[in-house]
Short mmCIF file of C-alpha atoms in Angstrom, two decimals:
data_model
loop_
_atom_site.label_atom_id
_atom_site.label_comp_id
_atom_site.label_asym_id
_atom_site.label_seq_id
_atom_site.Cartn_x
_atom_site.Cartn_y
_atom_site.Cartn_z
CA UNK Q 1195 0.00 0.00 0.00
CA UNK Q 1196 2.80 2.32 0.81
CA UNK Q 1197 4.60 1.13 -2.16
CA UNK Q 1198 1.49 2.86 -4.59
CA UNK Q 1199 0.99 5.87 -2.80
CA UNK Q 1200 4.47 6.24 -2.98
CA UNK Q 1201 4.77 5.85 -6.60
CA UNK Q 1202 1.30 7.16 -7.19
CA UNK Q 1203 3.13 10.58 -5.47
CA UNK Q 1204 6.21 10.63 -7.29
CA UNK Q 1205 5.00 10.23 -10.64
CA UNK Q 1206 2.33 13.00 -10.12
CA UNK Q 1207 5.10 15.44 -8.62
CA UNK Q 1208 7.56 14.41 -11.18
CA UNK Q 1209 4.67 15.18 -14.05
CA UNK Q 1210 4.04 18.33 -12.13
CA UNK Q 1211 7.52 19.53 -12.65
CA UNK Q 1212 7.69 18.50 -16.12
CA UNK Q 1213 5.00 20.17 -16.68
CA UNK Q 1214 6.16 23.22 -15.12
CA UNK Q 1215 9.28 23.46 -17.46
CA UNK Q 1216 7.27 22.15 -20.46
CA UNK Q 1217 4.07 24.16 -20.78
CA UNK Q 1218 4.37 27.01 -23.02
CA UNK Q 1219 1.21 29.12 -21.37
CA UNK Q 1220 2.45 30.12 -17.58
CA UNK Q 1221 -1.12 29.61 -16.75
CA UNK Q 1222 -1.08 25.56 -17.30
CA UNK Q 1223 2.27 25.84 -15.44
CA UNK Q 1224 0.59 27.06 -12.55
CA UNK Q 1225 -1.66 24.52 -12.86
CA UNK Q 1226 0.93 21.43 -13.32
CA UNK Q 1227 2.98 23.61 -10.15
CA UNK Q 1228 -0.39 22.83 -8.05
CA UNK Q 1229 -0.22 19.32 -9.31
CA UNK Q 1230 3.60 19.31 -8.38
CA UNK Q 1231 2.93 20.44 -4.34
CA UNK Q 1232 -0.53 17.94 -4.16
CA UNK Q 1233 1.95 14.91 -4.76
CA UNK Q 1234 4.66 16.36 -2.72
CA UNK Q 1235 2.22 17.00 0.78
CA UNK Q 1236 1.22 12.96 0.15
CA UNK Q 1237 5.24 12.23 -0.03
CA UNK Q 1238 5.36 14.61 3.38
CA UNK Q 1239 2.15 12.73 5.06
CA UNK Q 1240 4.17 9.40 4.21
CA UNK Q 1241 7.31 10.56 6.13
CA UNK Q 1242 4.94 11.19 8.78
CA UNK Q 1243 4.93 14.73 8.49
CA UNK Q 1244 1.57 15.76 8.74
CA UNK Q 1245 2.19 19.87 9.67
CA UNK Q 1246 4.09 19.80 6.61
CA UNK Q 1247 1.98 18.26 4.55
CA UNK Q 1248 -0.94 20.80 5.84
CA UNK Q 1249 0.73 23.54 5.43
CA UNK Q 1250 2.14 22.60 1.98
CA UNK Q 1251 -1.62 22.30 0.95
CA UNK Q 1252 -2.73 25.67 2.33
CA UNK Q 1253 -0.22 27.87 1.85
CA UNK Q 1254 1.36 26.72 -0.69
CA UNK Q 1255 -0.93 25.31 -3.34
CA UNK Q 1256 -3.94 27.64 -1.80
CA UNK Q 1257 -2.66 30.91 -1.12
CA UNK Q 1258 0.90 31.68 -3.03
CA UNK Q 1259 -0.17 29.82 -6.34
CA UNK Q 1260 -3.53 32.10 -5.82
CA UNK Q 1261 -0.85 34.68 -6.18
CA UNK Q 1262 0.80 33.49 -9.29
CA UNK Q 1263 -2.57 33.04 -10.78
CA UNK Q 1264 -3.81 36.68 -10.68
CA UNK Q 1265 -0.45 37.91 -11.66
CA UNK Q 1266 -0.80 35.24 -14.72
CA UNK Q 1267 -3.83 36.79 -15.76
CA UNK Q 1268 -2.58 40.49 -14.89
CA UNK Q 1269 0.50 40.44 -17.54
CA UNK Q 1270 -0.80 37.89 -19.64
CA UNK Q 1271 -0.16 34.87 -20.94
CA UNK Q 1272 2.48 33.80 -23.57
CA UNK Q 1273 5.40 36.66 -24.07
CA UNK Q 1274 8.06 33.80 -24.94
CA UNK Q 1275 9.84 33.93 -28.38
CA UNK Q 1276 9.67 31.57 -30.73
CA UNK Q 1277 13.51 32.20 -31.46
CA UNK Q 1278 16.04 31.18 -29.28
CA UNK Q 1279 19.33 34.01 -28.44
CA UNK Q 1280 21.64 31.52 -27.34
CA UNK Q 1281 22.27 28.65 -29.83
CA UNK Q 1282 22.07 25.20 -28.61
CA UNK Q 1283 20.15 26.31 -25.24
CA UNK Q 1284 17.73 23.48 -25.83
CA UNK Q 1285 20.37 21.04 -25.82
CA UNK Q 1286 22.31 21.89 -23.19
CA UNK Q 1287 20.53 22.68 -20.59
CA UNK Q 1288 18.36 19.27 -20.61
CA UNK Q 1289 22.43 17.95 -20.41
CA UNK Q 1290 23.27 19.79 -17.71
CA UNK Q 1291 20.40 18.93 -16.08
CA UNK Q 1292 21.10 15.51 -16.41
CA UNK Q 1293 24.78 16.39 -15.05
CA UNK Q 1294 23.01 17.43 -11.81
CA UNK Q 1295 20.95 14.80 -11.11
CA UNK Q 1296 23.85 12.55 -11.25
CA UNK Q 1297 25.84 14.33 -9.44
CA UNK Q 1298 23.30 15.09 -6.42
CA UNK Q 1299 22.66 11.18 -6.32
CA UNK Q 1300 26.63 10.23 -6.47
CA UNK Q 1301 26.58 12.76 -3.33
CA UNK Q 1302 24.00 11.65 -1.49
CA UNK Q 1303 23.72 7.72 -2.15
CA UNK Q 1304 27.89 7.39 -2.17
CA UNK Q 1305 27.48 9.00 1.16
CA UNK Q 1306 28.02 6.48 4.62
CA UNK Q 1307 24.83 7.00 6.00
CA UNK Q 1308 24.11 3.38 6.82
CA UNK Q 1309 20.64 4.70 7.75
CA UNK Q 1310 19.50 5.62 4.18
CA UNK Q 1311 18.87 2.19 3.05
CA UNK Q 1312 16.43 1.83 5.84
CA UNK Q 1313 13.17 2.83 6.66
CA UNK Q 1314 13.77 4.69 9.32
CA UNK Q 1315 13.12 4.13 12.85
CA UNK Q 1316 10.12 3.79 14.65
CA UNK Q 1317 8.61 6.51 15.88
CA UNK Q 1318 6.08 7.94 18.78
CA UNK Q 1319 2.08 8.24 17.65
CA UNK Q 1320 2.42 11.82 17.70
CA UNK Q 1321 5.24 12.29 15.79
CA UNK Q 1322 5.77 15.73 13.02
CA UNK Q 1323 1.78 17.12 14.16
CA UNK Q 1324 1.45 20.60 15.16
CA UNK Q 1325 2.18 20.06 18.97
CA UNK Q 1326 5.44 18.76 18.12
CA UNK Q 1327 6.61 21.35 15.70
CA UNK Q 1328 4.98 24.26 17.59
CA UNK Q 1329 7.02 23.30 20.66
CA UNK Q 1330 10.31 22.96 18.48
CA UNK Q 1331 9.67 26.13 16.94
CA UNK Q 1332 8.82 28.23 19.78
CA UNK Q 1333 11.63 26.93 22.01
CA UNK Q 1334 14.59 25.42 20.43
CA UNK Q 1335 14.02 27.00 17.23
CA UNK Q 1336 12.78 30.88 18.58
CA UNK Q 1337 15.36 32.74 17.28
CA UNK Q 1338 14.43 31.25 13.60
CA UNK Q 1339 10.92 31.87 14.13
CA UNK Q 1340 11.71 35.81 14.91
CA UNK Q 1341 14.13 36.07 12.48
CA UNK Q 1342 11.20 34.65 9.50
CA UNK Q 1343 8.53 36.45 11.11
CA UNK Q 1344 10.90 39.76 10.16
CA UNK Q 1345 11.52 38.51 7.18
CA UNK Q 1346 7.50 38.15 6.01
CA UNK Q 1347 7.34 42.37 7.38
CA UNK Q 1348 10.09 43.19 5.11
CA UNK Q 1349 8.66 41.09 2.12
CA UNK Q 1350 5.44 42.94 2.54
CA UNK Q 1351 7.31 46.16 2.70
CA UNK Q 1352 8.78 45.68 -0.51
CA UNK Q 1353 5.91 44.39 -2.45
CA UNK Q 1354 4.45 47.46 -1.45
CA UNK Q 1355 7.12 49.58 -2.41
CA UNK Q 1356 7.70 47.47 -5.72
CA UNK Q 1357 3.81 48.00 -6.64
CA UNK Q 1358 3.33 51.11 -6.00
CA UNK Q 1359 2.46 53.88 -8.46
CA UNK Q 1360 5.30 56.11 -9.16
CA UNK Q 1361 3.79 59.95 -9.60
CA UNK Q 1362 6.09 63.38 -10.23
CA UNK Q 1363 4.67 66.09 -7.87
CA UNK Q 1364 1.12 63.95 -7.08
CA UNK Q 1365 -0.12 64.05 -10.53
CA UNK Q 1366 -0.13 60.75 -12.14
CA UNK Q 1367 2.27 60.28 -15.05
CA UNK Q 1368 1.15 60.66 -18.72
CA UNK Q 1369 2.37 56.72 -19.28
CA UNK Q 1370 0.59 55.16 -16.54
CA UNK Q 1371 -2.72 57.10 -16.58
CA UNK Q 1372 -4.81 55.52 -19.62
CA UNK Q 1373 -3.97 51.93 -18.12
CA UNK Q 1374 -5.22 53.41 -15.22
CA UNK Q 1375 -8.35 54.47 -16.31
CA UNK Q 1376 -8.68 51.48 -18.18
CA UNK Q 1377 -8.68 49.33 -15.32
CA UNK Q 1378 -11.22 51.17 -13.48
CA UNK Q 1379 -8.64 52.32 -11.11
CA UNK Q 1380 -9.49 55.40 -9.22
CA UNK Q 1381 -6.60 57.88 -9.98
CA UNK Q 1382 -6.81 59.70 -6.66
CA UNK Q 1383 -4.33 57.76 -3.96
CA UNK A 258 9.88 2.94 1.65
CA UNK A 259 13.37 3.17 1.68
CA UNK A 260 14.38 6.70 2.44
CA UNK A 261 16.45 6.67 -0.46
CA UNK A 262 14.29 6.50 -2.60
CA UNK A 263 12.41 9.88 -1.28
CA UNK A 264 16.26 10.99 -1.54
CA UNK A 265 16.50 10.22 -5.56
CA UNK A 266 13.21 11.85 -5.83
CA UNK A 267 14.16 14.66 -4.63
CA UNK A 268 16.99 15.51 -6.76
CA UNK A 269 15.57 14.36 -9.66
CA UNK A 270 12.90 17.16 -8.89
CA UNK A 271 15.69 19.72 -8.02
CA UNK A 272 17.81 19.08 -11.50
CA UNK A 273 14.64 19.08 -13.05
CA UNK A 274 13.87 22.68 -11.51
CA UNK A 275 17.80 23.86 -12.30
CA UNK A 276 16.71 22.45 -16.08
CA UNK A 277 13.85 24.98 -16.25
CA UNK A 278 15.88 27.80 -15.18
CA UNK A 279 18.54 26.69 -18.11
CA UNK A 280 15.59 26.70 -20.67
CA UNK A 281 12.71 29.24 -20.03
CA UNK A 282 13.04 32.94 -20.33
CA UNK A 283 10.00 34.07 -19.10
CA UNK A 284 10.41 35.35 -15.61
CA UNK A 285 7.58 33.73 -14.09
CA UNK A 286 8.12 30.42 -15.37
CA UNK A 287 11.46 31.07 -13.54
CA UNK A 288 10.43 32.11 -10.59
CA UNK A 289 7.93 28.82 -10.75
CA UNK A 290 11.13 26.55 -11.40
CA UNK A 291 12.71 28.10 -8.45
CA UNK A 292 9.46 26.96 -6.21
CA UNK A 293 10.30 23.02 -7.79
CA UNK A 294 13.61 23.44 -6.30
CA UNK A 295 12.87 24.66 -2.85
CA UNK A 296 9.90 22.16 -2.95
CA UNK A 297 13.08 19.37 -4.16
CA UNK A 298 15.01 21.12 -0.94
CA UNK A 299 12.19 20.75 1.16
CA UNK A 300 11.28 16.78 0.51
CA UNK A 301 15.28 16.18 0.84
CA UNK A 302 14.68 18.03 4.51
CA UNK A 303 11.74 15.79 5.59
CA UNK A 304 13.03 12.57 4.21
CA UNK A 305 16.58 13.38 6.44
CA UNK A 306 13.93 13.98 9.37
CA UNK A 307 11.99 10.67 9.02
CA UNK A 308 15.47 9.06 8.46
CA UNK A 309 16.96 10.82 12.28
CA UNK A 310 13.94 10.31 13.68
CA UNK A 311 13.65 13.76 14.93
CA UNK A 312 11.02 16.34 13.84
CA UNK A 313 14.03 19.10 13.26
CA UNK A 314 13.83 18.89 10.08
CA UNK A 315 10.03 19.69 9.56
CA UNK A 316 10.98 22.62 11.49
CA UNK A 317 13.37 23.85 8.49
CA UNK A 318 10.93 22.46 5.72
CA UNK A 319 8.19 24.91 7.13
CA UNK A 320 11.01 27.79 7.75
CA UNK A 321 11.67 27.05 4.02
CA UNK A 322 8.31 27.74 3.00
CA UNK A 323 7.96 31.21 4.85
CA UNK A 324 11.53 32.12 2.79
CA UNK A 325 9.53 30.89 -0.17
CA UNK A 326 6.58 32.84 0.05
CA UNK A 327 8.49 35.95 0.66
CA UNK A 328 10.73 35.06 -2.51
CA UNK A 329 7.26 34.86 -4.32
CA UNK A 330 5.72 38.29 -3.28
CA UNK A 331 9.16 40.14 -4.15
CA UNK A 332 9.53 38.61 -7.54
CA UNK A 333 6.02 38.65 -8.51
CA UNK A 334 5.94 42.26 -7.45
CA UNK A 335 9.19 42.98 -9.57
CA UNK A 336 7.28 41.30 -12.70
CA UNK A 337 4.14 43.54 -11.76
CA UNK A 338 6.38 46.70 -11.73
CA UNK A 339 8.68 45.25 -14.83
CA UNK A 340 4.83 44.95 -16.77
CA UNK A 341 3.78 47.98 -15.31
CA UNK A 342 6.78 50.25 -17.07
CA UNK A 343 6.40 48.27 -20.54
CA UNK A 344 9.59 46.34 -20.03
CA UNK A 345 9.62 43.40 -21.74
CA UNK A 346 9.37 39.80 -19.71
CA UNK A 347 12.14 38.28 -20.98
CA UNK A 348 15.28 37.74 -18.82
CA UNK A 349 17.71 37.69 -22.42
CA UNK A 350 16.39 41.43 -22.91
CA UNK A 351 16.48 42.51 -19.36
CA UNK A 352 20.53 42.76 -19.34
CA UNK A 353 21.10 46.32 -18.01
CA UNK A 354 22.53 44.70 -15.08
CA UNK A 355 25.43 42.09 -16.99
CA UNK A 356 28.65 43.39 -16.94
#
């Protein structure tokens, strides 16, 4: 049973990421992305990591691909050239890719963890749910909890600051007023 | 399962992500390629958790993911702005910056 879900998981997150590179609208890359983190929070809630796995659902694949989705249909669609700058891109990359994959697995799998052929060990009933982590985070972990929780109040700072209109002396600008108006916008801040 | 296997996985995901950003020029599609690899980061993180047997690691997936959505809000808001000024979205024509 494990086995499926397992490879049931893997395939759809492995599709999901194909699909990400692959799709030539951004909007059905969104879409394969959600794909992508569905598989990966069943891959988390086998490794008995259910927070994880919640979270991943929520935030992730609810509220940041939300996100990507609006700014998808904001800018539009497909802007990629047909023609490519750098010859042989195409090629390469895929090879490189290839390179890095082989690489990360020599690393990891010609390491001596003895432990990495295994299971794991058995663990307590209440092992990776929210108790757990909450206590981790707000005692071991504090000072990483402060330090992201800073982090989010600068990222909001400088969305704001990046999205903002930029007006000369409080009238809006001649280029950014029609799109203005044609959004239904109000002009007055 | 072997953890190894969630190990293998998890690369292949990351050089899969690292592919993307090799390919695609749109921004967006990169900045979607960079959420495959922190995703690939992530998995590697919980795996090594389940492996210890010590929830440390879900700790630094979920510290991940707040890094993540803040990555997300500042690069969608420089595509916003980038749209907003009639750039065009492609990283080969944005190359004020290269030396």
């Amino acid at each position: 049973m494990e086995e499926i879900l397992f490879f049931a998981a893997a395939l759809g997150a492995l599709g999901g990421a194909v699909g990400v590179v692959l799709m030539r609208n951004p909007l059905f890359g969104v879409l394969a992305l959600i794909v992508h983190l569905f598989s990966l929070a069943v891959l988390f809630l086998l490794l008995t990591a259910a927070f994880v796995a919640a979270a991943q659902v929520v935030v992730y694949a609810g509220a940041v691909m939300v996100l990507y989705v609006f700014v998808v249909a904001y800018v539009g669609d497909d802007h990629e050239p047909a023609w490519e700058p750098i010859p042989g891109q195409r090629f390469l990359a895929p090879l490189l890719g290839a390179a890095l994959f082989v690489e990360l697995s020599i690393a990891v799998l010609g390491s001596s963890l003895l432990a990495l052929g295994t299971d794991g060990p058995n663990v307590k009933p209440g092992f990776g749910d929210p108790a757990a982590i909450g206590t981790l985070l707000l005692e071991r972990f504090l000072l990483a909890f402060e330090a992201s929780s800073i982090l989010l109040l600068l990222a909001a700072v400088g969305a704001v600051v990046l999205a903002a209109r930029r007006r000369e002396d409080g009238t809006p600008s001649e280029r950014f007023a029609p799109q203005a108006s044609e959004e239904g916008v109000p002009s007055s801040q | 399962m072997n953890i190894e296997w969630y190990i293998v996985l998890s690369s292949l995901l990351f050089a899969v992500g690292a592919m993307g950003i090799l390919i695609r020029r749109s921004p967006i599609v990169i900045l979607l390629c960079l959420e495959l690899m922190l995703n690939a980061g992530n998995l590697a993180l919980v795996a090594f958790s389940r492996m210890v047997g010590n929830e440390e690691g879900q700790v630094f997936a979920v510290i991940v993911m707040v890094v993540a959505a803040c990555e997300v809000v500042i690069g969608l808001g420089l595509i916003v702005a980038l749209y907003r000024r009639k750039l065009p979205l492609d990283v080969d024509e944005l190359r004020t910056l290269r030396g």
